[in-house]
mmCIF file of C-alpha atoms in Angstrom:
data_model
loop_
_atom_site.group_PDB
_atom_site.id
_atom_site.type_symbol
_atom_site.label_atom_id
_atom_site.label_comp_id
_atom_site.label_asym_id
_atom_site.label_seq_id
_atom_site.Cartn_x
_atom_site.Cartn_y
_atom_site.Cartn_z
ATOM 1 C CA UNK A 605 -10.001 -23.951 1.648
ATOM 2 C CA UNK A 606 -11.349 -22.023 4.630
ATOM 3 C CA UNK A 607 -10.228 -18.401 4.658
ATOM 4 C CA UNK A 608 -10.663 -16.347 7.805
ATOM 5 C CA UNK A 609 -10.469 -12.687 6.821
ATOM 6 C CA UNK A 610 -10.793 -9.609 9.015
ATOM 7 C CA UNK A 611 -12.690 -6.809 7.314
ATOM 8 C CA UNK A 612 -11.862 -3.215 8.294
ATOM 9 C CA UNK A 613 -13.907 -0.822 6.100
ATOM 10 C CA UNK A 614 -12.740 2.289 7.986
ATOM 11 C CA UNK A 615 -13.740 5.808 6.960
ATOM 12 C CA UNK A 616 -14.851 7.824 3.953
ATOM 13 C CA UNK A 617 -15.090 5.734 0.811
ATOM 14 C CA UNK A 618 -13.594 2.752 2.659
ATOM 15 C CA UNK A 619 -16.904 0.947 3.259
ATOM 16 C CA UNK A 620 -18.031 1.449 -0.361
ATOM 17 C CA UNK A 621 -14.883 0.092 -2.009
ATOM 18 C CA UNK A 622 -14.608 -2.728 0.516
ATOM 19 C CA UNK A 623 -18.165 -3.810 -0.370
ATOM 20 C CA UNK A 624 -17.104 -4.281 -3.994
ATOM 21 C CA UNK A 625 -14.023 -6.265 -3.016
ATOM 22 C CA UNK A 626 -16.195 -8.532 -0.882
ATOM 23 C CA UNK A 627 -18.499 -9.143 -3.883
ATOM 24 C CA UNK A 628 -15.491 -10.172 -5.954
ATOM 25 C CA UNK A 629 -13.963 -12.338 -3.230
ATOM 26 C CA UNK A 630 -17.238 -14.136 -2.536
ATOM 27 C CA UNK A 631 -17.642 -14.865 -6.243
ATOM 28 C CA UNK A 632 -14.071 -16.174 -6.469
ATOM 29 C CA UNK A 633 -14.705 -18.354 -3.405
ATOM 30 C CA UNK A 634 -17.819 -19.804 -4.992
ATOM 31 C CA UNK A 635 -16.079 -20.467 -8.312
ATOM 32 C CA UNK A 636 -12.981 -22.081 -6.781
ATOM 33 C CA UNK A 637 -14.734 -23.871 -3.926
ATOM 34 C CA UNK A 638 -13.459 -21.884 -0.948
ATOM 35 C CA UNK A 639 -15.240 -20.761 2.191
ATOM 36 C CA UNK A 640 -14.621 -17.222 3.395
ATOM 37 C CA UNK A 641 -15.444 -16.286 6.969
ATOM 38 C CA UNK A 642 -15.590 -12.478 7.161
ATOM 39 C CA UNK A 643 -15.300 -10.732 10.533
ATOM 40 C CA UNK A 644 -15.878 -6.976 10.473
ATOM 41 C CA UNK A 645 -14.310 -4.549 12.947
ATOM 42 C CA UNK A 646 -14.081 -0.811 13.534
ATOM 43 C CA UNK A 647 -11.071 1.410 12.979
ATOM 44 C CA UNK A 648 -10.288 5.071 12.330
ATOM 45 C CA UNK A 649 -12.824 7.852 12.834
ATOM 46 C CA UNK A 650 -15.624 5.289 12.858
ATOM 47 C CA UNK A 651 -14.021 3.612 15.878
ATOM 48 C CA UNK A 652 -13.402 6.958 17.620
ATOM 49 C CA UNK A 653 -17.083 7.807 17.240
ATOM 50 C CA UNK A 654 -18.151 4.406 18.558
ATOM 51 C CA UNK A 655 -15.696 3.683 21.377
ATOM 52 C CA UNK A 656 -13.380 6.698 21.661
ATOM 53 C CA UNK A 657 -10.192 5.218 20.160
ATOM 54 C CA UNK A 658 -9.092 4.569 16.561
ATOM 55 C CA UNK A 659 -7.801 1.002 16.942
ATOM 56 C CA UNK A 660 -9.702 -0.724 19.760
ATOM 57 C CA UNK A 661 -8.462 -3.882 21.457
ATOM 58 C CA UNK A 662 -11.469 -5.735 20.059
ATOM 59 C CA UNK A 663 -10.397 -4.831 16.524
ATOM 60 C CA UNK A 664 -6.852 -5.985 17.260
ATOM 61 C CA UNK A 665 -8.138 -9.340 18.499
ATOM 62 C CA UNK A 666 -10.114 -9.773 15.276
ATOM 63 C CA UNK A 667 -7.012 -9.029 13.193
ATOM 64 C CA UNK A 668 -4.670 -11.283 15.170
ATOM 65 C CA UNK A 669 -7.069 -14.212 14.874
ATOM 66 C CA UNK A 670 -7.533 -13.774 11.106
ATOM 67 C CA UNK A 671 -5.492 -15.288 8.289
ATOM 68 C CA UNK A 672 -5.412 -11.892 6.576
ATOM 69 C CA UNK A 673 -6.866 -8.399 6.907
ATOM 70 C CA UNK A 674 -8.660 -6.507 4.121
ATOM 71 C CA UNK A 675 -8.663 -2.800 4.910
ATOM 72 C CA UNK A 676 -10.381 0.230 3.365
ATOM 73 C CA UNK A 677 -9.183 3.668 4.451
ATOM 74 C CA UNK A 678 -8.684 5.885 7.492
ATOM 75 C CA UNK A 679 -9.237 9.619 7.883
ATOM 76 C CA UNK A 680 -11.855 12.331 8.362
ATOM 77 C CA UNK A 681 -11.648 16.092 7.640
ATOM 78 C CA UNK A 682 -12.934 17.113 11.051
ATOM 79 C CA UNK A 683 -9.695 15.746 12.527
ATOM 80 C CA UNK A 684 -7.512 17.085 9.703
ATOM 81 C CA UNK A 685 -8.804 20.588 10.372
ATOM 82 C CA UNK A 686 -8.251 20.428 14.143
ATOM 83 C CA UNK A 687 -4.523 20.564 15.016
ATOM 84 C CA UNK A 688 -5.376 20.333 18.719
ATOM 85 C CA UNK A 689 -7.241 17.026 18.469
ATOM 86 C CA UNK A 690 -5.810 14.572 21.030
ATOM 87 C CA UNK A 691 -7.132 11.451 19.287
ATOM 88 C CA UNK A 692 -6.833 11.079 15.513
ATOM 89 C CA UNK A 693 -7.843 8.348 13.057
ATOM 90 C CA UNK A 694 -4.280 8.067 11.738
ATOM 91 C CA UNK A 695 -3.078 7.124 15.219
ATOM 92 C CA UNK A 696 -5.097 3.960 14.772
ATOM 93 C CA UNK A 697 -3.222 3.149 11.578
ATOM 94 C CA UNK A 698 0.168 3.568 13.251
ATOM 95 C CA UNK A 699 -0.964 1.554 16.264
ATOM 96 C CA UNK A 700 -2.296 -1.220 14.029
ATOM 97 C CA UNK A 701 0.964 -1.410 12.088
ATOM 98 C CA UNK A 702 3.002 -1.572 15.263
ATOM 99 C CA UNK A 703 0.836 -4.066 17.171
ATOM 100 C CA UNK A 704 0.509 -6.387 14.176
ATOM 101 C CA UNK A 705 4.202 -6.021 13.317
ATOM 102 C CA UNK A 706 3.405 -4.823 9.787
ATOM 103 C CA UNK A 707 6.996 -3.906 9.004
ATOM 104 C CA UNK A 708 7.062 -4.117 5.177
ATOM 105 C CA UNK A 709 4.671 -2.185 2.963
ATOM 106 C CA UNK A 710 4.676 -3.660 -0.547
ATOM 107 C CA UNK A 711 3.590 -1.054 -3.113
ATOM 108 C CA UNK A 712 3.634 -2.122 -6.771
ATOM 109 C CA UNK A 713 3.395 0.405 -9.588
ATOM 110 C CA UNK A 714 2.528 -0.780 -13.073
ATOM 111 C CA UNK A 715 0.743 0.494 -16.146
ATOM 112 C CA UNK A 716 -2.395 -0.686 -17.897
ATOM 113 C CA UNK A 717 -2.190 -0.658 -21.714
ATOM 114 C CA UNK A 718 -5.783 0.557 -22.035
ATOM 115 C CA UNK A 719 -5.103 3.510 -19.700
ATOM 116 C CA UNK A 720 -1.679 4.595 -20.878
ATOM 117 C CA UNK A 721 -3.117 7.934 -22.071
ATOM 118 C CA UNK A 722 -4.567 8.686 -18.611
ATOM 119 C CA UNK A 723 -1.128 9.136 -17.086
ATOM 120 C CA UNK A 724 0.173 12.700 -16.704
ATOM 121 C CA UNK A 725 3.499 11.415 -18.062
ATOM 122 C CA UNK A 726 4.336 10.758 -21.708
ATOM 123 C CA UNK A 727 3.695 7.255 -23.000
ATOM 124 C CA UNK A 728 7.317 6.710 -24.012
ATOM 125 C CA UNK A 729 8.394 7.541 -20.440
ATOM 126 C CA UNK A 730 6.161 5.049 -18.657
ATOM 127 C CA UNK A 731 5.526 2.192 -21.057
ATOM 128 C CA UNK A 732 6.661 -1.076 -19.507
ATOM 129 C CA UNK A 733 6.875 0.296 -15.962
ATOM 130 C CA UNK A 734 6.638 -2.517 -13.414
ATOM 131 C CA UNK A 735 8.303 -1.654 -10.128
ATOM 132 C CA UNK A 736 7.777 -2.424 -6.461
ATOM 133 C CA UNK A 737 8.524 -0.279 -3.430
ATOM 134 C CA UNK A 738 9.202 -1.915 -0.077
ATOM 135 C CA UNK A 739 8.638 0.776 2.520
ATOM 136 C CA UNK A 740 9.670 0.158 6.125
ATOM 137 C CA UNK A 741 6.502 0.703 8.113
ATOM 138 C CA UNK A 742 7.012 0.433 11.864
ATOM 139 C CA UNK A 743 9.980 2.638 12.668
ATOM 140 C CA UNK A 744 11.651 5.854 11.565
ATOM 141 C CA UNK A 745 10.430 9.395 12.130
ATOM 142 C CA UNK A 746 6.765 8.411 12.470
ATOM 143 C CA UNK A 747 7.590 6.384 15.576
ATOM 144 C CA UNK A 748 10.529 8.343 16.976
ATOM 145 C CA UNK A 749 10.656 10.734 19.913
ATOM 146 C CA UNK A 750 8.790 13.971 19.300
ATOM 147 C CA UNK A 751 7.809 17.008 21.267
ATOM 148 C CA UNK A 752 7.759 20.764 21.776
ATOM 149 C CA UNK A 753 10.142 23.102 23.571
ATOM 150 C CA UNK A 754 10.463 26.850 24.082
ATOM 151 C CA UNK A 755 6.823 27.263 25.160
ATOM 152 C CA UNK A 756 5.670 25.347 22.113
ATOM 153 C CA UNK A 757 7.623 27.456 19.632
ATOM 154 C CA UNK A 758 10.147 24.739 18.804
ATOM 155 C CA UNK A 759 9.123 21.265 17.646
ATOM 156 C CA UNK A 760 11.169 18.142 16.918
ATOM 157 C CA UNK A 761 10.653 14.678 15.437
ATOM 158 C CA UNK A 762 13.379 12.049 15.648
ATOM 159 C CA UNK A 763 14.195 9.398 13.024
ATOM 160 C CA UNK A 764 15.641 6.274 14.636
ATOM 161 C CA UNK A 765 16.454 2.881 13.088
ATOM 162 C CA UNK A 766 18.179 -0.237 14.366
ATOM 163 C CA UNK A 767 20.359 -2.443 12.180
ATOM 164 C CA UNK A 768 17.944 -5.328 12.741
ATOM 165 C CA UNK A 769 15.018 -3.281 11.409
ATOM 166 C CA UNK A 770 16.961 -2.446 8.259
ATOM 167 C CA UNK A 771 18.109 -6.048 7.785
ATOM 168 C CA UNK A 772 14.536 -7.301 8.086
ATOM 169 C CA UNK A 773 13.164 -5.205 5.238
ATOM 170 C CA UNK A 774 16.323 -5.462 3.139
ATOM 171 C CA UNK A 775 16.024 -9.260 3.265
ATOM 172 C CA UNK A 776 12.496 -8.964 1.851
ATOM 173 C CA UNK A 777 13.846 -6.661 -0.849
ATOM 174 C CA UNK A 778 16.643 -9.019 -1.882
ATOM 175 C CA UNK A 779 14.249 -11.977 -1.952
ATOM 176 C CA UNK A 780 11.740 -10.072 -4.059
ATOM 177 C CA UNK A 781 14.473 -8.934 -6.450
ATOM 178 C CA UNK A 782 15.577 -12.564 -6.877
ATOM 179 C CA UNK A 783 12.047 -13.484 -7.988
ATOM 180 C CA UNK A 784 11.874 -10.570 -10.449
ATOM 181 C CA UNK A 785 14.616 -8.867 -12.489
ATOM 182 C CA UNK A 786 17.382 -9.165 -9.865
ATOM 183 C CA UNK A 787 17.733 -5.402 -9.462
ATOM 184 C CA UNK A 788 17.509 -3.695 -6.077
ATOM 185 C CA UNK A 789 17.745 0.021 -5.291
ATOM 186 C CA UNK A 790 18.351 1.249 -1.746
ATOM 187 C CA UNK A 791 16.864 4.745 -1.406
ATOM 188 C CA UNK A 792 18.383 6.959 1.294
ATOM 189 C CA UNK A 793 19.927 10.349 2.098
ATOM 190 C CA UNK A 794 23.281 9.017 3.254
ATOM 191 C CA UNK A 795 25.116 12.212 2.365
ATOM 192 C CA UNK A 796 23.263 14.007 5.177
ATOM 193 C CA UNK A 797 21.479 11.622 7.563
ATOM 194 C CA UNK A 798 23.155 9.221 10.015
ATOM 195 C CA UNK A 799 20.123 6.904 9.903
ATOM 196 C CA UNK A 800 20.554 6.683 6.120
ATOM 197 C CA UNK A 801 24.222 5.809 6.534
ATOM 198 C CA UNK A 802 23.151 2.895 8.727
ATOM 199 C CA UNK A 803 20.714 1.809 5.988
ATOM 200 C CA UNK A 804 23.410 1.937 3.332
ATOM 201 C CA UNK A 805 26.127 0.095 5.260
ATOM 202 C CA UNK A 806 23.651 -2.582 6.369
ATOM 203 C CA UNK A 807 22.474 -3.272 2.816
ATOM 204 C CA UNK A 808 26.066 -3.240 1.532
ATOM 205 C CA UNK A 809 26.981 -5.914 4.085
ATOM 206 C CA UNK A 810 24.115 -8.122 2.831
ATOM 207 C CA UNK A 811 25.118 -7.974 -0.844
ATOM 208 C CA UNK A 812 27.449 -10.983 -0.509
ATOM 209 C CA UNK A 813 24.477 -13.196 0.427
ATOM 210 C CA UNK A 814 22.713 -12.351 -2.854
ATOM 211 C CA UNK A 815 25.505 -12.214 -5.477
ATOM 212 C CA UNK A 816 23.040 -12.408 -8.392
ATOM 213 C CA UNK A 817 21.275 -9.183 -7.384
ATOM 214 C CA UNK A 818 22.521 -5.930 -8.895
ATOM 215 C CA UNK A 819 22.322 -3.343 -6.086
ATOM 216 C CA UNK A 820 22.295 0.429 -6.550
ATOM 217 C CA UNK A 821 22.230 3.193 -3.942
ATOM 218 C CA UNK A 822 20.451 6.444 -4.734
ATOM 219 C CA UNK A 823 19.560 9.565 -2.786
ATOM 220 C CA UNK A 824 15.844 10.091 -2.273
ATOM 221 C CA UNK A 825 15.782 13.379 -4.178
ATOM 222 C CA UNK A 826 17.387 11.724 -7.206
ATOM 223 C CA UNK A 827 14.826 8.917 -7.099
ATOM 224 C CA UNK A 828 12.002 11.455 -6.891
ATOM 225 C CA UNK A 829 13.308 12.968 -10.123
ATOM 226 C CA UNK A 830 13.971 9.682 -11.934
ATOM 227 C CA UNK A 831 10.524 8.305 -11.090
ATOM 228 C CA UNK A 832 8.998 10.810 -13.493
ATOM 229 C CA UNK A 833 11.813 10.611 -16.034
ATOM 230 C CA UNK A 834 12.568 6.887 -16.346
ATOM 231 C CA UNK A 835 10.299 4.885 -13.998
ATOM 232 C CA UNK A 836 10.810 1.723 -16.060
ATOM 233 C CA UNK A 837 14.496 1.702 -15.088
ATOM 234 C CA UNK A 838 13.557 0.542 -11.583
ATOM 235 C CA UNK A 839 12.538 -2.914 -10.358
ATOM 236 C CA UNK A 840 12.584 -3.275 -6.536
ATOM 237 C CA UNK A 841 13.244 -0.277 -4.277
ATOM 238 C CA UNK A 842 13.627 -0.352 -0.491
ATOM 239 C CA UNK A 843 13.435 2.699 1.726
ATOM 240 C CA UNK A 844 12.606 4.028 5.162
ATOM 241 C CA UNK A 845 9.186 5.084 6.347
ATOM 242 C CA UNK A 846 8.941 8.795 5.489
ATOM 243 C CA UNK A 847 10.754 8.569 2.146
ATOM 244 C CA UNK A 848 8.599 5.595 1.192
ATOM 245 C CA UNK A 849 5.402 7.392 2.121
ATOM 246 C CA UNK A 850 6.228 10.266 -0.226
ATOM 247 C CA UNK A 851 7.758 8.335 -3.124
ATOM 248 C CA UNK A 852 5.001 5.729 -3.352
ATOM 249 C CA UNK A 853 2.363 8.444 -3.678
ATOM 250 C CA UNK A 854 4.439 10.062 -6.407
ATOM 251 C CA UNK A 855 4.766 6.723 -8.203
ATOM 252 C CA UNK A 856 1.029 6.051 -7.935
ATOM 253 C CA UNK A 857 0.125 8.684 -10.541
ATOM 254 C CA UNK A 858 2.199 6.909 -13.203
ATOM 255 C CA UNK A 859 -0.679 4.492 -13.817
ATOM 256 C CA UNK A 860 -3.157 7.350 -14.321
ATOM 257 C CA UNK A 861 -5.121 7.099 -11.074
ATOM 258 C CA UNK A 862 -4.446 6.463 -7.390
ATOM 259 C CA UNK A 863 -7.650 4.442 -7.506
ATOM 260 C CA UNK A 864 -5.865 1.654 -9.347
ATOM 261 C CA UNK A 865 -2.930 0.709 -7.133
ATOM 262 C CA UNK A 866 -3.077 -2.039 -4.480
ATOM 263 C CA UNK A 867 -0.736 -2.673 -1.580
ATOM 264 C CA UNK A 868 0.160 -5.230 1.060
ATOM 265 C CA UNK A 869 1.666 -4.792 4.501
ATOM 266 C CA UNK A 870 3.552 -7.911 5.520
ATOM 267 C CA UNK A 871 3.593 -8.591 9.240
ATOM 268 C CA UNK A 872 4.881 -10.813 11.986
ATOM 269 C CA UNK A 873 1.404 -11.868 13.119
ATOM 270 C CA UNK A 874 -0.698 -11.418 9.972
ATOM 271 C CA UNK A 875 -0.680 -9.416 6.747
ATOM 272 C CA UNK A 876 -2.917 -6.550 5.700
ATOM 273 C CA UNK A 877 -4.089 -5.604 2.210
ATOM 274 C CA UNK A 878 -5.382 -2.166 1.254
ATOM 275 C CA UNK A 879 -5.718 0.310 -1.611
ATOM 276 C CA UNK A 880 -3.120 3.050 -1.585
ATOM 277 C CA UNK A 881 -5.643 5.882 -1.801
ATOM 278 C CA UNK A 882 -6.998 7.639 1.259
ATOM 279 C CA UNK A 883 -10.510 7.986 2.603
ATOM 280 C CA UNK A 884 -11.491 10.633 -0.025
ATOM 281 C CA UNK A 885 -14.256 12.082 2.186
ATOM 282 C CA UNK A 886 -15.555 14.348 -0.592
ATOM 283 C CA UNK A 887 -16.784 11.264 -2.448
ATOM 284 C CA UNK A 888 -18.073 9.308 0.569
ATOM 285 C CA UNK A 889 -21.634 8.082 0.167
ATOM 286 C CA UNK A 890 -21.904 9.184 -3.484
ATOM 287 C CA UNK A 891 -21.208 5.777 -5.083
ATOM 288 C CA UNK A 892 -18.537 7.301 -7.363
ATOM 289 C CA UNK A 893 -15.241 6.053 -5.850
ATOM 290 C CA UNK A 894 -13.000 3.771 -7.888
ATOM 291 C CA UNK A 895 -13.026 0.282 -6.256
ATOM 292 C CA UNK A 896 -10.353 -1.293 -8.472
ATOM 293 C CA UNK A 897 -7.392 -0.662 -6.149
ATOM 294 C CA UNK A 898 -9.251 -2.438 -3.350
ATOM 295 C CA UNK A 899 -10.224 -5.299 -5.662
ATOM 296 C CA UNK A 900 -6.598 -5.655 -6.786
ATOM 297 C CA UNK A 901 -5.539 -5.597 -3.122
ATOM 298 C CA UNK A 902 -7.831 -8.584 -2.650
ATOM 299 C CA UNK A 903 -5.960 -10.278 -5.512
ATOM 300 C CA UNK A 904 -2.683 -9.652 -3.665
ATOM 301 C CA UNK A 905 -4.306 -11.150 -0.571
ATOM 302 C CA UNK A 906 -5.299 -14.368 -2.353
ATOM 303 C CA UNK A 907 -1.792 -14.761 -3.757
ATOM 304 C CA UNK A 908 0.387 -13.555 -0.865
ATOM 305 C CA UNK A 909 -1.572 -14.719 2.186
ATOM 306 C CA UNK A 910 -3.059 -17.935 0.800
ATOM 307 C CA UNK A 911 -0.886 -18.920 -2.170
ATOM 308 C CA UNK A 912 -3.932 -18.985 -4.463
ATOM 309 C CA UNK A 913 -2.346 -17.743 -7.678
ATOM 310 C CA UNK A 914 -5.133 -18.825 -10.062
ATOM 311 C CA UNK A 915 -7.698 -16.957 -7.996
ATOM 312 C CA UNK A 916 -5.521 -13.861 -7.893
ATOM 313 C CA UNK A 917 -4.972 -13.959 -11.654
ATOM 314 C CA UNK A 918 -8.704 -14.359 -12.267
ATOM 315 C CA UNK A 919 -9.283 -11.102 -10.389
ATOM 316 C CA UNK A 920 -6.540 -9.285 -12.299
ATOM 317 C CA UNK A 921 -7.935 -10.565 -15.589
ATOM 318 C CA UNK A 922 -11.432 -9.283 -14.899
ATOM 319 C CA UNK A 923 -10.058 -5.899 -13.799
ATOM 320 C CA UNK A 924 -8.109 -5.679 -17.073
ATOM 321 C CA UNK A 925 -11.302 -6.542 -18.930
ATOM 322 C CA UNK A 926 -13.282 -3.826 -17.128
ATOM 323 C CA UNK A 927 -10.651 -1.239 -18.043
ATOM 324 C CA UNK A 928 -10.489 -2.387 -21.661
ATOM 325 C CA UNK A 929 -14.282 -2.294 -22.002
ATOM 326 C CA UNK A 930 -14.649 1.021 -20.204
ATOM 327 C CA UNK A 931 -16.569 -0.246 -17.181
ATOM 328 C CA UNK A 932 -14.995 2.349 -14.903
ATOM 329 C CA UNK A 933 -15.911 5.092 -12.456
ATOM 330 C CA UNK A 934 -15.863 8.803 -13.231
ATOM 331 C CA UNK A 935 -12.152 9.303 -12.470
ATOM 332 C CA UNK A 936 -11.291 7.185 -15.520
ATOM 333 C CA UNK A 937 -14.360 7.577 -17.731
ATOM 334 C CA UNK A 938 -13.472 10.882 -19.380
ATOM 335 C CA UNK A 939 -16.190 11.656 -21.946
ATOM 336 C CA UNK A 940 -17.523 8.099 -21.849
ATOM 337 C CA UNK A 941 -20.170 6.672 -19.561
ATOM 338 C CA UNK A 942 -19.174 6.638 -15.887
ATOM 339 C CA UNK A 943 -20.295 3.642 -13.846
ATOM 340 C CA UNK A 944 -21.171 3.793 -10.166
ATOM 341 C CA UNK A 945 -18.899 2.139 -7.612
ATOM 342 C CA UNK A 946 -21.503 -0.554 -6.956
ATOM 343 C CA UNK A 947 -22.090 -1.097 -10.687
ATOM 344 C CA UNK A 948 -18.391 -1.772 -11.254
ATOM 345 C CA UNK A 949 -18.429 -4.292 -8.398
ATOM 346 C CA UNK A 950 -21.506 -6.021 -9.804
ATOM 347 C CA UNK A 951 -19.952 -6.172 -13.277
ATOM 348 C CA UNK A 952 -16.699 -7.657 -11.962
ATOM 349 C CA UNK A 953 -18.546 -10.342 -9.996
ATOM 350 C CA UNK A 954 -20.759 -11.200 -12.946
ATOM 351 C CA UNK A 955 -17.812 -11.499 -15.323
ATOM 352 C CA UNK A 956 -15.880 -13.734 -12.923
#
């Protein structure tokens, strides 16, 4: 099979972890007789430095014409520390999501038996955790009307959703629940927010179309608490943009490291696959960043975008083997030997 993949390394550790994912993908392609055509493009701070904007039209054209997008990370401290900056790397991420129609962010959270002691939570709390968040990605407060009044002393951000936007992601949630444990949780703040009441009534109206799915409705603050108390009680959770942004980062520490969790953003024009961690600028260029989340995102890409389940499982198997044998970067090594980012990538490719 010919696979046309757009490659967006981005900022910080993005290029380093993407390099390891490419090693793994190229080895998988060789083993399973595929041909990968990689097309690299700029985004984030790297694109601002080169052309003055974080998501150039040229990059968009590359993404639209690809079968899938493999993405690293966006962000740079010089923008984080400058509240007056007119152009920011993160604007490129929002623009990319909107222009590509990436409306559903799929964020799995699961545990690795060999790393169960790395989690900040007790083993009996997290053992068996295997849940998926579907976060709405192209609407809500991040895309609503915003501004300043009163000579800049009053600021506002508006959260707006349409019924169609809620139906679109809820449909994905119901379908995913049907393929898993048939449990769906709608996360909202319907006791306070009108937008959340729209979410809840829309999902309630869809229940009749999926009678086998057990649906629960929980306030976001309750879910935030239960995620650290009984995370294995959840299966599929759907939520709006801001709530999903916060809750998925909270859930990511259950596994023991943000450097382990992959994600996919499902779109109207193409789909994008990326690690959930940020650009981690403190580690950039030091060859110490954990590449496993990016490698596992590539596994999601093979399975979700191309239907290549054997290839995806081969990647997951070799990642499990690296964790079991302690071929890991410094964030997971503890008192054992820490491998470099590039060494982990080489080891994964060799063992495939």
